[in-house]
Amino acid sequence: MLEYAAVMTTTQEENLPYDVFCKACPSRGTLEHVTGRWGSLTLGALHEGSLRFNELRRRVDGVSEKMLSQTLHALERDGLVHREAQPTNPPRVDYELTPLGHEVAERLLGLIHFVEGRMDDVLEARRRYDDARTD
Amino acid sequence: MLEYAAVMTTTQEENLPYDVFCKACPSRGTLEHVTGRWGSLTLGALHEGSLRFNELRRRVDGVSEKMLSQTLHALERDGLVHREAQPTNPPRVDYELTPLGHEVAERLLGLIHFVEGRMDDVLEARRRYDDARTD
């Protein structure tokens, strides 16, 4: 029993109970909310501070009202975004990151800034790839 | 003029020439290749080492042959994945990360592991969200 318990501990440390590589794991859905086309930009925009719906829509250039609304619902349900409705007339609704959302957004922005910073290399690679196929 | 130059320098340091928040910027497309449903799992899988197409397909649970093929082409064109065809019969094709792909995959896996590690919180948030709407 002791040996079995020791094995279990090792296994649990190495293999988290959640695994995005498994299609049935709920972590895959959350990763998609976080890294999806609009999810990543929404989290990135809210990292700068709380925003109202229309401010967010202007910042996330190209998103439709419907897609931004769906994106915000998914992120709110996952506990990454907090929606604060003020009892004013007309109602004022602010969106902000939760502490967990903030931690996710920081990692995401690390990736975003890295990609932005290496786009010259990416575009050069694309040119080489396309040239090799048109010779 | 000196004042203007100083402002420009500050602006250029703060704003990279590429900006994913702008819908016309090519960095947005690359971010989507990297963070897309199959792109992120493909980069994550290849971070463990080079893989053949069918090995990759098994690792990225749920991906179709067509989607994996499209994903690999986009990542290869962006200079993140290297495709090595051996002149054997039948031809053996290995996929591996380029140094740039490796750097991207590391940041992506940081995000993936963070999300996996916080799924208990995410699932608890979902329960609270759903309960509040069915009361």
Coordinates of C-alpha atoms in Angstrom, one line a residue:
Chain A
M1 CA 0.0 0.0 0.0
L2 CA 2.8 2.4 0.9
E3 CA 4.4 1.6 -2.4
Y4 CA 1.2 2.2 -4.3
A5 CA 0.6 5.5 -2.5
A6 CA 4.2 6.6 -3.4
V7 CA 3.6 5.8 -7.1
M8 CA 0.3 7.7 -7.0
T9 CA 2.0 10.8 -5.6
T10 CA 4.7 10.7 -8.3
T11 CA 2.1 10.2 -11.0
Q12 CA -0.1 13.1 -9.7
E13 CA 2.9 15.4 -9.6
E14 CA 3.9 14.6 -13.1
N15 CA 0.5 14.3 -14.7
L16 CA -1.9 16.9 -13.7
P17 CA -5.5 15.7 -13.5
Y18 CA -6.4 18.0 -16.4
D19 CA -4.7 17.6 -19.8
V20 CA -5.5 19.7 -22.9
F21 CA -4.2 17.0 -25.2
C22 CA -7.2 14.8 -24.2
K23 CA -10.2 15.9 -26.2
A24 CA -12.7 15.1 -23.4
C25 CA -10.8 17.2 -20.8
P26 CA -12.6 20.5 -19.8
S27 CA -9.3 22.3 -19.8
R28 CA -9.3 22.1 -23.6
G29 CA -12.5 24.2 -23.8
T30 CA -11.1 26.8 -21.4
L31 CA -7.8 27.0 -23.4
E32 CA -10.0 27.7 -26.4
H33 CA -11.9 30.5 -24.6
V34 CA -8.5 32.0 -23.6
T35 CA -6.6 31.6 -26.8
G36 CA -9.5 32.0 -29.3
R37 CA -9.4 34.8 -31.8
W38 CA -11.5 37.1 -29.7
G39 CA -10.8 35.7 -26.2
S40 CA -7.1 36.4 -26.4
L41 CA -7.6 40.0 -27.5
T42 CA -10.4 40.6 -25.0
L43 CA -8.2 39.4 -22.1
G44 CA -5.3 41.4 -23.5
A45 CA -7.4 44.5 -23.7
L46 CA -8.8 44.1 -20.2
H47 CA -5.3 43.7 -18.8
E48 CA -4.9 47.4 -19.3
G49 CA -7.9 48.1 -17.0
S50 CA -11.6 47.8 -16.8
L51 CA -13.6 48.8 -19.9
R52 CA -17.2 49.2 -20.9
F53 CA -18.6 47.1 -23.7
N54 CA -18.3 49.7 -26.4
E55 CA -14.8 50.7 -25.3
L56 CA -13.8 47.0 -25.5
R57 CA -15.4 46.7 -28.9
R58 CA -13.3 49.6 -30.2
R59 CA -10.1 48.2 -28.7
V60 CA -10.6 44.7 -30.1
D61 CA -10.6 45.9 -33.7
G62 CA -12.8 43.9 -36.0
V63 CA -15.0 42.1 -33.4
S64 CA -18.8 42.1 -33.9
E65 CA -21.2 42.9 -31.1
K66 CA -22.4 39.4 -31.0
M67 CA -19.0 37.8 -30.9
L68 CA -17.7 40.1 -28.2
S69 CA -20.9 39.3 -26.2
Q70 CA -20.4 35.6 -26.5
T71 CA -16.7 35.9 -25.7
L72 CA -17.4 37.9 -22.6
H73 CA -20.0 35.4 -21.4
A74 CA -17.6 32.4 -21.8
L75 CA -14.8 34.3 -20.0
E76 CA -17.2 35.4 -17.2
R77 CA -18.5 31.8 -16.8
D78 CA -14.9 30.5 -16.6
G79 CA -14.2 33.0 -13.8
L80 CA -11.7 35.1 -15.8
V81 CA -13.8 38.2 -16.3
H82 CA -16.0 40.1 -13.8
R83 CA -19.1 41.9 -15.1
E84 CA -20.2 44.9 -12.9
A85 CA -23.5 46.4 -13.7
Q86 CA -24.1 49.9 -12.2
P87 CA -27.8 50.6 -11.2
T88 CA -27.8 53.8 -13.3
N89 CA -30.2 54.8 -16.1
P90 CA -29.1 53.8 -18.8
P91 CA -27.3 50.9 -17.0
R92 CA -23.5 51.2 -17.1
V93 CA -21.7 47.8 -17.4
D94 CA -18.0 47.5 -16.8
Y95 CA -15.9 44.5 -17.5
E96 CA -12.7 43.7 -15.6
L97 CA -10.3 40.8 -15.1
T98 CA -10.6 38.6 -12.0
P99 CA -7.3 37.8 -10.2
L100 CA -7.3 34.5 -12.1
G101 CA -8.0 36.3 -15.4
H102 CA -5.2 38.7 -14.6
E103 CA -2.7 35.8 -14.3
V104 CA -4.0 34.2 -17.5
A105 CA -3.8 37.5 -19.3
E106 CA -0.2 38.1 -18.2
R107 CA 1.0 34.8 -19.7
L108 CA -1.0 35.5 -22.8
L109 CA 0.5 38.9 -23.3
G110 CA 3.9 37.4 -22.9
L111 CA 3.1 35.2 -25.9
I112 CA 1.5 38.1 -27.8
H113 CA 4.4 40.5 -27.3
F114 CA 6.9 37.8 -28.2
V115 CA 5.0 37.1 -31.5
E116 CA 4.7 40.8 -32.3
G117 CA 8.4 41.2 -31.6
R118 CA 9.4 38.4 -34.0
M119 CA 7.1 39.2 -36.9
D120 CA 10.0 40.3 -39.1
D121 CA 11.3 36.7 -38.8
V122 CA 7.9 35.3 -39.5
L123 CA 7.3 37.4 -42.6
E124 CA 10.8 36.5 -43.9
A125 CA 10.0 32.8 -43.4
R126 CA 6.8 33.3 -45.3
R127 CA 8.7 34.9 -48.2
R128 CA 11.2 32.0 -48.3
Y129 CA 8.4 29.4 -48.1
D130 CA 6.4 31.0 -50.9
D131 CA 9.5 31.6 -53.1
A132 CA 10.5 27.9 -52.8
R133 CA 7.1 27.0 -54.2
T134 CA 6.9 29.3 -57.1
D135 CA 10.4 28.6 -58.6
Chain B
M1 CA 12.7 69.2 -33.2
L2 CA 14.6 67.7 -30.4
E3 CA 11.4 67.5 -28.3
Y4 CA 9.6 65.8 -31.2
A5 CA 12.4 63.3 -31.7
A6 CA 12.3 62.4 -28.0
V7 CA 8.5 61.8 -28.2
M8 CA 8.9 59.6 -31.3
T9 CA 11.6 57.5 -29.6
T10 CA 9.3 57.0 -26.6
T11 CA 6.4 56.1 -28.8
Q12 CA 8.4 53.7 -30.9
E13 CA 9.7 51.9 -27.8
E14 CA 6.2 51.6 -26.3
N15 CA 4.4 50.7 -29.6
L16 CA 6.0 47.9 -31.6
P17 CA 5.5 48.2 -35.3
Y18 CA 3.3 45.1 -35.1
D19 CA 0.1 45.1 -33.1
V20 CA -2.4 42.2 -32.8
F21 CA -5.1 44.6 -31.7
C22 CA -5.1 46.1 -35.2
K23 CA -7.1 43.8 -37.5
A24 CA -4.9 44.5 -40.6
C25 CA -1.7 43.6 -38.8
P26 CA -0.1 40.3 -40.0
S27 CA 0.8 39.5 -36.4
R28 CA -2.9 38.8 -35.8
G29 CA -2.8 35.9 -38.3
T30 CA 0.3 34.5 -36.8
L31 CA -1.2 34.7 -33.3
E32 CA -4.2 32.7 -34.6
H33 CA -1.9 30.1 -36.1
V34 CA -0.1 29.8 -32.8
T35 CA -3.1 29.9 -30.5
G36 CA -5.7 28.2 -32.7
R37 CA -7.4 25.0 -31.5
W38 CA -5.0 22.8 -33.4
G39 CA -2.0 25.1 -33.7
S40 CA -1.5 25.4 -29.9
L41 CA -1.7 21.6 -29.4
T42 CA 0.6 20.9 -32.4
L43 CA 3.3 23.3 -31.1
G44 CA 2.9 21.8 -27.6
A45 CA 3.2 18.3 -28.8
L46 CA 6.3 19.1 -30.9
H47 CA 7.9 20.7 -27.9
E48 CA 8.5 17.2 -26.6
G49 CA 10.5 16.3 -29.7
S50 CA 10.2 15.6 -33.4
L51 CA 7.2 13.5 -34.5
R52 CA 6.0 11.9 -37.7
F53 CA 2.6 12.9 -39.0
N54 CA 0.7 9.9 -37.6
E55 CA 2.4 10.2 -34.2
L56 CA 1.4 13.8 -34.1
R57 CA -2.1 12.9 -35.0
R58 CA -2.4 10.5 -32.1
R59 CA -0.9 13.0 -29.7
V60 CA -3.3 15.8 -30.8
D61 CA -6.4 13.9 -29.8
G62 CA -9.4 14.7 -32.0
V63 CA -7.6 16.4 -34.9
S64 CA -8.6 15.3 -38.4
E65 CA -5.9 14.5 -41.0
K66 CA -7.0 17.5 -43.1
M67 CA -6.9 19.9 -40.1
L68 CA -3.5 18.7 -38.9
S69 CA -2.1 19.0 -42.5
Q70 CA -3.4 22.6 -42.8
T71 CA -2.1 23.5 -39.3
L72 CA 1.3 22.1 -40.1
H73 CA 1.5 24.1 -43.4
A74 CA 0.6 27.3 -41.7
L75 CA 3.1 26.8 -38.9
E76 CA 5.8 25.7 -41.4
R77 CA 5.1 28.8 -43.6
D78 CA 5.4 31.1 -40.5
G79 CA 8.8 29.5 -39.8
L80 CA 7.8 27.8 -36.5
V81 CA 7.9 24.2 -37.7
H82 CA 10.4 22.4 -39.9
R83 CA 9.4 19.6 -42.2
E84 CA 12.1 17.0 -43.0
A85 CA 11.3 14.5 -45.7
Q86 CA 13.6 11.4 -45.8
P87 CA 14.3 10.0 -49.3
T88 CA 13.1 6.6 -48.2
N89 CA 10.4 4.4 -49.7
P90 CA 7.8 5.0 -48.4
P91 CA 8.9 8.5 -47.7
R92 CA 9.3 9.3 -44.0
V93 CA 8.4 12.8 -42.9
D94 CA 9.4 14.3 -39.6
Y95 CA 8.1 17.5 -38.1
E96 CA 10.1 19.5 -35.5
L97 CA 10.1 22.9 -34.0
T98 CA 12.5 25.6 -35.4
P99 CA 14.4 27.6 -32.7
L100 CA 11.7 30.3 -33.1
G101 CA 8.9 27.7 -32.8
H102 CA 10.6 26.4 -29.7
E103 CA 10.5 29.8 -28.1
V104 CA 6.8 30.3 -29.0
A105 CA 6.0 26.8 -27.7
E106 CA 7.6 27.5 -24.4
R107 CA 5.5 30.5 -23.8
L108 CA 2.4 28.6 -25.0
L109 CA 3.1 25.7 -22.7
G110 CA 3.5 28.1 -19.8
L111 CA -0.1 29.3 -20.5
I112 CA -1.4 25.7 -21.1
H113 CA 0.1 24.4 -17.8
F114 CA -1.2 27.4 -15.9
V115 CA -4.7 26.8 -17.3
E116 CA -4.5 23.0 -16.5
G117 CA -3.4 23.8 -13.0
R118 CA -6.3 26.1 -12.3
M119 CA -9.1 24.1 -13.8
D120 CA -10.6 23.3 -10.3
D121 CA -11.1 27.1 -9.9
V122 CA -12.5 27.4 -13.4
L123 CA -15.0 24.6 -12.9
E124 CA -16.0 26.0 -9.5
A125 CA -16.6 29.4 -11.2
R126 CA -18.8 27.7 -13.9
R127 CA -20.9 26.0 -11.2
R128 CA -21.4 29.4 -9.4
Y129 CA -22.3 31.1 -12.7
D130 CA -24.8 28.4 -13.8
D131 CA -26.3 28.2 -10.3
A132 CA -26.9 32.0 -10.2
R133 CA -28.8 31.7 -13.4
T134 CA -31.1 28.7 -12.5
D135 CA -32.2 30.0 -9.1

